[in-house]
Each structure stands twice: as structure tokens, then as C-alpha cells.
PDB file of C-alpha atoms and ligand atoms in Angstrom:
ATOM      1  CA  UNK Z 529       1.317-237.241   3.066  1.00 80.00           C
ATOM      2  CA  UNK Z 530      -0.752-235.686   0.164  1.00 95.00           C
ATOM      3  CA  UNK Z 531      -3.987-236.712  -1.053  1.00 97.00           C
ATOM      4  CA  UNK Z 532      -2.647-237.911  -4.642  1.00 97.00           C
ATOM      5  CA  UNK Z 533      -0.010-240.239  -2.384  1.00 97.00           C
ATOM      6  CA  UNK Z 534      -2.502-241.616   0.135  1.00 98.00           C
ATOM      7  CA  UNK Z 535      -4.772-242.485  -3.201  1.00 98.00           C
ATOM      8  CA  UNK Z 536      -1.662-243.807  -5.271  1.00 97.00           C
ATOM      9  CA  UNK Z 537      -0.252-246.084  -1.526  1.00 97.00           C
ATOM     10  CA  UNK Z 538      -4.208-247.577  -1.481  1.00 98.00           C
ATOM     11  CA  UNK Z 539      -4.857-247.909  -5.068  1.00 97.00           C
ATOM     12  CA  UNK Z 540      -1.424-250.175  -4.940  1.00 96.00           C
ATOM     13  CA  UNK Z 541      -2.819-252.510  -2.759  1.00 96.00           C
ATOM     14  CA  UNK Z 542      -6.292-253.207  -4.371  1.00 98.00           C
ATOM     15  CA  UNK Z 543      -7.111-256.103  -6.485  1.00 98.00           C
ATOM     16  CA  UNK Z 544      -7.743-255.174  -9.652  1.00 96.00           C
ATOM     17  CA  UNK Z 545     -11.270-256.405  -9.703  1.00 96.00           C
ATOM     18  CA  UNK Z 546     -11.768-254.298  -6.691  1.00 98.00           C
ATOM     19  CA  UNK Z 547     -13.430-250.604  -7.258  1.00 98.00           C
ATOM     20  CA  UNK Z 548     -12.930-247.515  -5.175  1.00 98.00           C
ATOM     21  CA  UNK Z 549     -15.224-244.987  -4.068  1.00 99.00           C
ATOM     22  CA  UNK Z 550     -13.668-241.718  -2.381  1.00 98.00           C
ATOM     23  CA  UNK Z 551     -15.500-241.319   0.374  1.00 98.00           C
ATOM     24  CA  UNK Z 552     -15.248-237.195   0.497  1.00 98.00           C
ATOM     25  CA  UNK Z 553     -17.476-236.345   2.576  1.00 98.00           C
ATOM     26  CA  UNK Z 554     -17.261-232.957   4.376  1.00 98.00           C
ATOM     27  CA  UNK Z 555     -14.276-231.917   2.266  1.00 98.00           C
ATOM     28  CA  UNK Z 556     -14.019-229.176   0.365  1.00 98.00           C
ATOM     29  CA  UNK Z 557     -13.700-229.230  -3.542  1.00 98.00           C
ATOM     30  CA  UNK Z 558     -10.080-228.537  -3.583  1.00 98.00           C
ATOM     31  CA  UNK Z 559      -9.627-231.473  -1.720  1.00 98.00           C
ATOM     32  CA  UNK Z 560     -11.733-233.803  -4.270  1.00 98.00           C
ATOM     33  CA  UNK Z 561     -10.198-231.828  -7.463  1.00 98.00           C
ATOM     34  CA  UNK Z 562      -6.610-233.520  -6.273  1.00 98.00           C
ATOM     35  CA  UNK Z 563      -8.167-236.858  -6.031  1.00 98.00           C
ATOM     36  CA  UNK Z 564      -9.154-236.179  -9.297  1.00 98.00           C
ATOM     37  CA  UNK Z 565      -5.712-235.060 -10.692  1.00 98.00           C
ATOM     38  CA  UNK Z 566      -4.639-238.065  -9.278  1.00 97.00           C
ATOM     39  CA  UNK Z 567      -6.969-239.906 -11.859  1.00 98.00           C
ATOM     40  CA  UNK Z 568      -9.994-240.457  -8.991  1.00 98.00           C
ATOM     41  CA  UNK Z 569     -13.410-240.860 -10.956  1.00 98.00           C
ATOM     42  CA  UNK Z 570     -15.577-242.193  -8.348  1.00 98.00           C
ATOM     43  CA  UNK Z 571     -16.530-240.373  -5.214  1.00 99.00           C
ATOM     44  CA  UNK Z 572     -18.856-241.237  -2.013  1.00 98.00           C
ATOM     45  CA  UNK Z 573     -21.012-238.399  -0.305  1.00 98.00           C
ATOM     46  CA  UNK Z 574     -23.529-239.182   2.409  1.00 98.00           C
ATOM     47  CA  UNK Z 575     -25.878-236.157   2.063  1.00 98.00           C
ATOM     48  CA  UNK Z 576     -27.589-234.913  -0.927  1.00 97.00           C
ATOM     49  CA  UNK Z 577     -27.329-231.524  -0.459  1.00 97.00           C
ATOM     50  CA  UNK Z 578     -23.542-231.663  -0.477  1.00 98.00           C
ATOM     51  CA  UNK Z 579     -23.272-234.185  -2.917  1.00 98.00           C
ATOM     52  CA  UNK Z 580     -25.398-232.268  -5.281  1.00 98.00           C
ATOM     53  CA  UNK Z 581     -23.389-228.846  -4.500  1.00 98.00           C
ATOM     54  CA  UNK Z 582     -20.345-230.617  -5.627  1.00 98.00           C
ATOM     55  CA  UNK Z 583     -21.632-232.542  -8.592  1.00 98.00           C
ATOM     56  CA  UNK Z 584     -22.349-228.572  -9.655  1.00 98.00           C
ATOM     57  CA  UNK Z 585     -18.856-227.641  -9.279  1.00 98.00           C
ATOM     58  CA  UNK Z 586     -16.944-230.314 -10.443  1.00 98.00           C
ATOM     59  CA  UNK Z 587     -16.275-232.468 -13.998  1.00 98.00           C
ATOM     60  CA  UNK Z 588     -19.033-234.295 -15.707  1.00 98.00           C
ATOM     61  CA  UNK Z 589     -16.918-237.500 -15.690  1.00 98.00           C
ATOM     62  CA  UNK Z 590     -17.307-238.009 -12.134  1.00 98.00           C
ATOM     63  CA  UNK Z 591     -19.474-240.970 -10.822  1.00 98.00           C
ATOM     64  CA  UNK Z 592     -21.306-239.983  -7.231  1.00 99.00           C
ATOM     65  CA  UNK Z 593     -21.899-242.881  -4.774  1.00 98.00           C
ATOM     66  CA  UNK Z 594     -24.419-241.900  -2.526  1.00 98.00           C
ATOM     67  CA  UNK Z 595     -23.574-243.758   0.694  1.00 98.00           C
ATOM     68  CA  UNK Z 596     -25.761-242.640   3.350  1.00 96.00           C
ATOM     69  CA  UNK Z 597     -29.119-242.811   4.477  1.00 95.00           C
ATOM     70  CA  UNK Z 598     -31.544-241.491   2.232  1.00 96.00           C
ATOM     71  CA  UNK Z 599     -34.732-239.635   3.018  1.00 95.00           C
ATOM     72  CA  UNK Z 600     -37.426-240.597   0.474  1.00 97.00           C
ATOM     73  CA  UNK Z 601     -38.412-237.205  -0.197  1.00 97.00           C
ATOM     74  CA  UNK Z 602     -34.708-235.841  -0.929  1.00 97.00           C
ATOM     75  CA  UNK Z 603     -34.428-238.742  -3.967  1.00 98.00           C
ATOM     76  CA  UNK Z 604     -35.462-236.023  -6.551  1.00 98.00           C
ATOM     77  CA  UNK Z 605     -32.344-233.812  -5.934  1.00 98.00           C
ATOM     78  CA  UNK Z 606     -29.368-236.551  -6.934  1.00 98.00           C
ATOM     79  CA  UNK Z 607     -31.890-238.634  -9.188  1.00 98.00           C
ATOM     80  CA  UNK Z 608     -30.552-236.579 -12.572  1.00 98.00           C
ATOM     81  CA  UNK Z 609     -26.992-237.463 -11.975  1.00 98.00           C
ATOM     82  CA  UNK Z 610     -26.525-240.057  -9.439  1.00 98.00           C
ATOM     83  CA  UNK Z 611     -24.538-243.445 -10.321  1.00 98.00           C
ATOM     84  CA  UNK Z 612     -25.213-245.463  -7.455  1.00 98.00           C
ATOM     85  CA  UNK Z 613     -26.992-245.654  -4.259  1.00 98.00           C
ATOM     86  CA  UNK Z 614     -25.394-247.603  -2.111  1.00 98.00           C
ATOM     87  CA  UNK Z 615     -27.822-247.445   1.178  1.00 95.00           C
ATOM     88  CA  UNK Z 616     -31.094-249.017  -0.142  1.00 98.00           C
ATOM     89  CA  UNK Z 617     -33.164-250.372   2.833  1.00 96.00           C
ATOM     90  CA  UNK Z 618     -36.822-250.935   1.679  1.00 97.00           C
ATOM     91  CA  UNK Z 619     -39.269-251.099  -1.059  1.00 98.00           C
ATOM     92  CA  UNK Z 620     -40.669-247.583  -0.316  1.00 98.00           C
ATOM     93  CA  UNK Z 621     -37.198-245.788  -1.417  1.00 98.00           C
ATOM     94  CA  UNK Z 622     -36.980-248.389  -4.341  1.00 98.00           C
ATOM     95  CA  UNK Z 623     -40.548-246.979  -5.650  1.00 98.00           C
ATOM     96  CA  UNK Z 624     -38.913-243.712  -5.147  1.00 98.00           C
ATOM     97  CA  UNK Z 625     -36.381-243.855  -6.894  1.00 98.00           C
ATOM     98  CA  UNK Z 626     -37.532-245.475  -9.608  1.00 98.00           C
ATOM     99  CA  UNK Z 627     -40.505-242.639  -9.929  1.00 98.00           C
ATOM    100  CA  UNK Z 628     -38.020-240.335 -10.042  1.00 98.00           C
ATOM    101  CA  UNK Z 629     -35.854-242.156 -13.015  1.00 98.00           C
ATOM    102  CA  UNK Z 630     -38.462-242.182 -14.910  1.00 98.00           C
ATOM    103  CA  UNK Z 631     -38.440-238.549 -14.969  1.00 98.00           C
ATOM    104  CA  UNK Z 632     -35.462-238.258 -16.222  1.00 98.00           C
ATOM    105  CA  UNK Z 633     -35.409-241.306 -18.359  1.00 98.00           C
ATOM    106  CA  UNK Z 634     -32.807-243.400 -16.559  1.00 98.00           C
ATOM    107  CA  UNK Z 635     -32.020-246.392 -14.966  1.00 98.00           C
ATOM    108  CA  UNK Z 636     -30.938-245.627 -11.621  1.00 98.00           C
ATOM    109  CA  UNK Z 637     -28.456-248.894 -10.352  1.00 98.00           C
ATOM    110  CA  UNK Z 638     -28.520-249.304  -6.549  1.00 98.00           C
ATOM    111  CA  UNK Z 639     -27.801-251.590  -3.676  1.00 98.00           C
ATOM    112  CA  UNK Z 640     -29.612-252.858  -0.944  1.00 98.00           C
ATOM    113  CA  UNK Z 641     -27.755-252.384   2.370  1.00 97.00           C
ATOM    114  CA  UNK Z 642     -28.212-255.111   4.768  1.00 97.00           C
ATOM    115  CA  UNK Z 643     -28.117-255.245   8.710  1.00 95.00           C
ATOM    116  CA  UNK Z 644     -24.816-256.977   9.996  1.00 91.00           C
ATOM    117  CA  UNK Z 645     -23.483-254.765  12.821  1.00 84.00           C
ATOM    118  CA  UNK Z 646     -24.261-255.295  16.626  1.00 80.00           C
ATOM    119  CA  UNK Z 647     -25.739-252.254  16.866  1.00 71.00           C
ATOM    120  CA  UNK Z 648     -28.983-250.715  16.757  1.00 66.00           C
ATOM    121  CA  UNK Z 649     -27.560-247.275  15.114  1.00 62.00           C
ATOM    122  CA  UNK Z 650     -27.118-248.906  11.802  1.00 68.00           C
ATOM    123  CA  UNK Z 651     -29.528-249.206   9.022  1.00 84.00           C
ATOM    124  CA  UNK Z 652     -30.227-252.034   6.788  1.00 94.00           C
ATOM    125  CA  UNK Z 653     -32.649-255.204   5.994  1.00 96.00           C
ATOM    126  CA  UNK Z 654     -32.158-258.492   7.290  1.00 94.00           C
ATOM    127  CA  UNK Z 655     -31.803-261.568   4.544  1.00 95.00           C
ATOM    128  CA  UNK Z 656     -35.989-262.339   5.328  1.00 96.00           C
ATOM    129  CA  UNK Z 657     -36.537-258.577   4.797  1.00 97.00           C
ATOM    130  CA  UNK Z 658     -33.995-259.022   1.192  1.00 97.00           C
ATOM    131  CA  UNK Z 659     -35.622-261.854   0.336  1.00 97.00           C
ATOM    132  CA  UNK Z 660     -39.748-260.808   1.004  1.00 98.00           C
ATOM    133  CA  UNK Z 661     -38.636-257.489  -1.320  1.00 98.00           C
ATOM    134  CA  UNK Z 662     -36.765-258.864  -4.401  1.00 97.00           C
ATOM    135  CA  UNK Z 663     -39.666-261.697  -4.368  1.00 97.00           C
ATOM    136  CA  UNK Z 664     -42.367-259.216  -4.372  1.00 98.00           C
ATOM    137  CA  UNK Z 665     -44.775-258.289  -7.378  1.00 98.00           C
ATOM    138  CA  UNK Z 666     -44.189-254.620  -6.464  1.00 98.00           C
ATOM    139  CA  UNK Z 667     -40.396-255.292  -6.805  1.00 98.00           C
ATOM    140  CA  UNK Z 668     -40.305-256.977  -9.703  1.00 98.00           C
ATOM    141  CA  UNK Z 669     -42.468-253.914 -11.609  1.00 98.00           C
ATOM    142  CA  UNK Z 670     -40.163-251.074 -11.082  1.00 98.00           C
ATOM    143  CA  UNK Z 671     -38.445-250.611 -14.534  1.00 98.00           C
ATOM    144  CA  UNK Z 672     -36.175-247.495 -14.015  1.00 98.00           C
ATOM    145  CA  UNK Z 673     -33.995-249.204 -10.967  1.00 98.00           C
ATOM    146  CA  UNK Z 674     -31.642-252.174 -11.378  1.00 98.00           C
ATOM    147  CA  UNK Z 675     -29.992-253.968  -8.282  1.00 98.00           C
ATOM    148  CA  UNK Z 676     -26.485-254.978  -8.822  1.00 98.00           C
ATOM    149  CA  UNK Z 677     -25.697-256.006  -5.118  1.00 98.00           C
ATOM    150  CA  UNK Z 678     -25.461-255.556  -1.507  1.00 98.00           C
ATOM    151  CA  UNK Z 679     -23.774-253.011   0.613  1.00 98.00           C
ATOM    152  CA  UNK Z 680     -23.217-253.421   4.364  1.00 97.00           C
ATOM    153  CA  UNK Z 681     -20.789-251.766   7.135  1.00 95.00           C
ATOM    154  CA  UNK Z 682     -19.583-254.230   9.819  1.00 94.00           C
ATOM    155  CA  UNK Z 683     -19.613-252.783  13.600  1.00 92.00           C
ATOM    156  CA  UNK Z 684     -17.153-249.800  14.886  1.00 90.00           C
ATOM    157  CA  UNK Z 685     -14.934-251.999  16.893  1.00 92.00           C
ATOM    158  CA  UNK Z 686     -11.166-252.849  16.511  1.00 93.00           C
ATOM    159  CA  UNK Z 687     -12.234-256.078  17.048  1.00 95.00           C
ATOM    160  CA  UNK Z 688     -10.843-257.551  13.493  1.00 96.00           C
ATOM    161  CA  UNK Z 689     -12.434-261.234  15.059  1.00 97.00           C
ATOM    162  CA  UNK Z 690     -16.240-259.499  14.915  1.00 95.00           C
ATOM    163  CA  UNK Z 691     -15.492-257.732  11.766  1.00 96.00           C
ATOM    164  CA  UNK Z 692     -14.565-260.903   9.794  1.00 97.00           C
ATOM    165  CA  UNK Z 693     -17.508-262.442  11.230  1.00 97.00           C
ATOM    166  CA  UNK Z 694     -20.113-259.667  10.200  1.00 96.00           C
ATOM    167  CA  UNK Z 695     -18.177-259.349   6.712  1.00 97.00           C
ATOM    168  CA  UNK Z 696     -18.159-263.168   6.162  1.00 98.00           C
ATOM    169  CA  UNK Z 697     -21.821-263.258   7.254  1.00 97.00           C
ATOM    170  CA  UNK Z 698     -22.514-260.522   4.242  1.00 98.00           C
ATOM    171  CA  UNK Z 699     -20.673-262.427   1.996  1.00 98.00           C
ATOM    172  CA  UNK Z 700     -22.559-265.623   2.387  1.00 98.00           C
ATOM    173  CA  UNK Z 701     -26.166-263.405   1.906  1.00 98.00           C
ATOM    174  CA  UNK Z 702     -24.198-262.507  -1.012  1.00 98.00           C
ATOM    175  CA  UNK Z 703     -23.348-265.875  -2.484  1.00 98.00           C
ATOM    176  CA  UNK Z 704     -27.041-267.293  -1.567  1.00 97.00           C
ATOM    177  CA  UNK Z 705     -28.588-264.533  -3.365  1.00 97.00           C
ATOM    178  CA  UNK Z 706     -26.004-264.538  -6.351  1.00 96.00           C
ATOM    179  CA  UNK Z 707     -28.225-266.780  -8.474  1.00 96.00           C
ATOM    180  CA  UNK Z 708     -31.335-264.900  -8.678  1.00 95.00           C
ATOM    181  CA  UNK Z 709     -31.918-262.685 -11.532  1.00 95.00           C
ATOM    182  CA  UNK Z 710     -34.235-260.697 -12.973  1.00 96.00           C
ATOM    183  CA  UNK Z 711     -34.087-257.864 -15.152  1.00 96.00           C
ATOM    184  CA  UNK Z 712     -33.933-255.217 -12.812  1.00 98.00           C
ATOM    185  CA  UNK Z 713     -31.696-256.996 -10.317  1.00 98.00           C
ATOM    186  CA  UNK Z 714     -28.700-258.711 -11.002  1.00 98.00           C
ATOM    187  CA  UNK Z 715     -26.209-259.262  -7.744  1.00 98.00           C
ATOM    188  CA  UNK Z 716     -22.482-258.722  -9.134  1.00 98.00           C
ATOM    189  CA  UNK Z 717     -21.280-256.004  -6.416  1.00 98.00           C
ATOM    190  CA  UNK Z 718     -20.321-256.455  -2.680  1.00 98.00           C
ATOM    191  CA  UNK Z 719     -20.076-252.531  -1.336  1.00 98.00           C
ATOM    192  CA  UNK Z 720     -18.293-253.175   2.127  1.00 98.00           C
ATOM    193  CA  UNK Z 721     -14.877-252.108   3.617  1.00 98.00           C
ATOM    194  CA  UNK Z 722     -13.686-248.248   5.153  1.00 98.00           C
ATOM    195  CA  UNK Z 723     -10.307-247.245   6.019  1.00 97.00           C
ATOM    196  CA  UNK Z 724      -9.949-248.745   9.056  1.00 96.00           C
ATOM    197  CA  UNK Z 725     -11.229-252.829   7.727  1.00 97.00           C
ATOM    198  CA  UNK Z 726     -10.974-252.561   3.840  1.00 98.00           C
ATOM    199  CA  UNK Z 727      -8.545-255.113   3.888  1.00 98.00           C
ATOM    200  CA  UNK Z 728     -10.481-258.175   5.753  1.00 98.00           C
ATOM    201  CA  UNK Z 729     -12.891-256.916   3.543  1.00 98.00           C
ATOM    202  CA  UNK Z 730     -11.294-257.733   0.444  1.00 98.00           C
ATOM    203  CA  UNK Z 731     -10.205-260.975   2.024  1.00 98.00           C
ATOM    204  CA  UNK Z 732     -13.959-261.386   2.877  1.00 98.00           C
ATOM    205  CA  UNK Z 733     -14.969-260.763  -0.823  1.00 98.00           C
ATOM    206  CA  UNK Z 734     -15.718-257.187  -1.156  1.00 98.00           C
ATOM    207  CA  UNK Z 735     -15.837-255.672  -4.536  1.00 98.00           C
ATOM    208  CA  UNK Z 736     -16.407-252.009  -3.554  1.00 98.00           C
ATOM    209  CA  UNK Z 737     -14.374-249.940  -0.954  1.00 98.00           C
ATOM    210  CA  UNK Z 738     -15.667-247.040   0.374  1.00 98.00           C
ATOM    211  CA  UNK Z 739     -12.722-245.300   1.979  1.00 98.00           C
ATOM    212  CA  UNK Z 740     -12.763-241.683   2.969  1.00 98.00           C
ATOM    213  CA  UNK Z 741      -9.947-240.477   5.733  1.00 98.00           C
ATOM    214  CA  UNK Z 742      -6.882-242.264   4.592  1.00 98.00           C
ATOM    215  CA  UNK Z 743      -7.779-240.404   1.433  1.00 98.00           C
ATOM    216  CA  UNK Z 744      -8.392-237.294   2.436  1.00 98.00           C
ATOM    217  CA  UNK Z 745      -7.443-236.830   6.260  1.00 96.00           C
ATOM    218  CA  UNK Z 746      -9.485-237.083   9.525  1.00 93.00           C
ATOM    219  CA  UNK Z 747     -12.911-235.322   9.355  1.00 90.00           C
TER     220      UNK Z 747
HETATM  221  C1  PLP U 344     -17.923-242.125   6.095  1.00 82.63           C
HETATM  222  C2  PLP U 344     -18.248-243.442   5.459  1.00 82.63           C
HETATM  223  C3  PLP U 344     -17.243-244.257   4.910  1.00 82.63           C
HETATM  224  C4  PLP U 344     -15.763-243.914   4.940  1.00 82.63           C
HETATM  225  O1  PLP U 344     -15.280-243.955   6.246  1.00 82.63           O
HETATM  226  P1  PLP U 344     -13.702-243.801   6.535  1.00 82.63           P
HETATM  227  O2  PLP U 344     -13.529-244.463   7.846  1.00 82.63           O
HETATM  228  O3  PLP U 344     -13.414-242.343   6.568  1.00 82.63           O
HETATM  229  O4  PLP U 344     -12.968-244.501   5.439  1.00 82.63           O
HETATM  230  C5  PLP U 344     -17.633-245.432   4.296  1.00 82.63           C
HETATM  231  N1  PLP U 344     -18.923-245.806   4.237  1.00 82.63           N
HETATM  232  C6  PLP U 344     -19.903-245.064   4.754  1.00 82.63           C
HETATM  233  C7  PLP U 344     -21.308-245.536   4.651  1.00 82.63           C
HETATM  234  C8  PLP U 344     -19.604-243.856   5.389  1.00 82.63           C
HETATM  235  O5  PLP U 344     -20.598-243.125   5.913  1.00 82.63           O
END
């Protein structure tokens, strides 16, 4: 199977309220540029050097998702050009990023990732740690971020019981949280679902998928 048919066979089956981020990490641009062909304008990178290398070589029109875990002091290299960043997980990056908006006169959107897996690899805030930031005075004076949701990534099982669990658990932060607004932070987008669960994620709510290697092949 190409790249343009595994895109076209998982585009098919999304909801059409449902966006799609390429997850194209570790691939070379030849690989993204078919995506593209194929009409793919949104693509996920986990490391800012990369990402940044191919934001270089590739159209203007594309929108890069940062997905992974970001270093505070790497936030100056995708701050010109970055659409979203998925993988917020405290106050300290927030500050960060918003300094570095400012130089460049934008308004950097972002989510904050939250803690639902079993295990201790994965990053994220729990719903106290959500709450004690988007309450804060410190929070609520950054001008050059806005929050438009929550991302999260349920445990690396093929237990679809667990999953469902961790993505319904997500989706109830989600809907708890929904009413608060302010003007930087406005909760419209659930980031959660990969290749392998995208599908009880979308059953679970998710508005973002983030799926990389039934795109683009095994890494
Ligand atoms: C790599 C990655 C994905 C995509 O994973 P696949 O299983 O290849 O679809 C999604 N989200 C994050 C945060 C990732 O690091």
C-alpha cells in the first residue's frame, strides 16, 4: 500500500469533525511530500530539530503539530512557525512559550497534555495539577498563548478494556473543564488516538488523531 492510499483508507473513516495530524516522524521528506500530494496539510513531529529541518524544506501551507516533549530551552527554534503544541505539561513551558510569541508577535495555541496511562514513562499533569495552573494569576497573564484543549496518550497495551477506560477518563477532564473560559484558554480540542486505538478514541470523543505508521509505514 502507498502512502496517498493508507491516508485516503483513514481519512474515509474519520468523522468529519475529526482532524488529522500526520504523525511523520523520522521520515524523510519524500515521504511527507506524498502525504501532501495526497492533500495532507497537517503534520506531527516530536523533535524540534527535525521538525524545524522540514518546515525549511517543505510548503508554507503546512501546519506542524509538535507532539512530543518539549525542552523549555528548545521553544525558540519552532516558536516562528509552529501551529500547535500538543505536549504542554506545566506553567514553566507556558511562560516559555509565550516569551517567545511575543517575539515574533504571535499567538502560539497549545494543549495541555494530561497523565492517564499506567505508567510512569509518560508525561502529563493530573486534573489538580490542570486545575491549580489555568486558575493561577500567572496563567491567566500570559497574552501570546491560547489553550484550546487537552491532549493525552492512553497506555501501550492491546488491552482495548484499559484504553477505553484511560480515554473515557480524559474525556470526562475534558467535559468538566469545557466550561471555563478565559481569553487565552478556551477548551474545544481533544488531541488523543494513534494508529493502533484511534478508533475507541473517536468513540471516546477525540477530536484530533495523531496517527503516524499506518500513514507512513513502521519506523
Ligand atoms: C509517535 C506518536 C504518535 C503516532 O504513533 P503511531 O503509533 O505511529 O500512529 C502519536 N502521538 C505521539 C505523541 C507520538 O509520539
Amino acid at each position: 500500500m502507498s502512502i496517498k492510499n493508507n491516508l485516503q483508507l483513514i481519512k474515509d473513516s474519520l468523522p468529519e469533525h475529526v482532524h488529522l495530524v500526520a504523525v511523520s516522524k523520522t521520515k524523510p521528506v519524500s515521504d511527507l511530500m506524498q502525504a501532501y500530494e495526497a492533500g495532507q496539510r497537517i503534520f506531527g513531529e516530536n523533535k524540534i530539530q527535525e521538525m524545524t529541518d522540514k518546515w525549511e524544506q517543505m510548503p508554507r501551507d503546512i501546519q506542524w503539530h509538535m507532539i512530543g516533549h518539549v525542552q523549555t530551552n528548545k521553544v525558540k527554534y519552532m516558536a516562528p512557525y509552529v501551529s500547535l503544541i500538543h505536549g504542554v505539561d506545566s506553567l514553566k513551558l507556558l511562560k516559555e512559550i509565550d516569551r517567545q510569541a511575543k517575539r515574533y508577535r504571535r499567538i502560539i495555541p497549545c494543549l495541555l497534555q494530561i497523565y492517564i496511562a499506567k505508567e510512569e514513562t509518560k508525561f502529563g499533569l493530573s486534573q489538580a495539577e490542570l486545575m491549580e495552573i489555568i486558575h493561577s494569576d500567572d496563567f491567566k497573564a500570559l497574552q501570546n498563548i491560547k489553550v484550546i484543549g487537552l491532549m493525552g496518550m492512553a497506555s501501550f497495551t492491546d488491552n482495548k478494556d484499559i484504553i477505553r477506560n484511560e480515554f473515557t477518563e480524559l474525556k470526562h477532564i475534558f467535559d468538566y473543564i469545557q466550561p471555563y473560559q478565559l481569553d487565552n484558554c478556551h477548551f474545544q480540542q481533544l488531541s488523543m488516538g494513534m494508529s493502533g486505538d484511534y478508533k475507541i478514541a473517536i468513540e471516546c470523543g477525540s477530536t484530533i488523531v495523531r496517527i503516524g505508521s499506518s500513514i507512513f509505514g513502521h519506523r
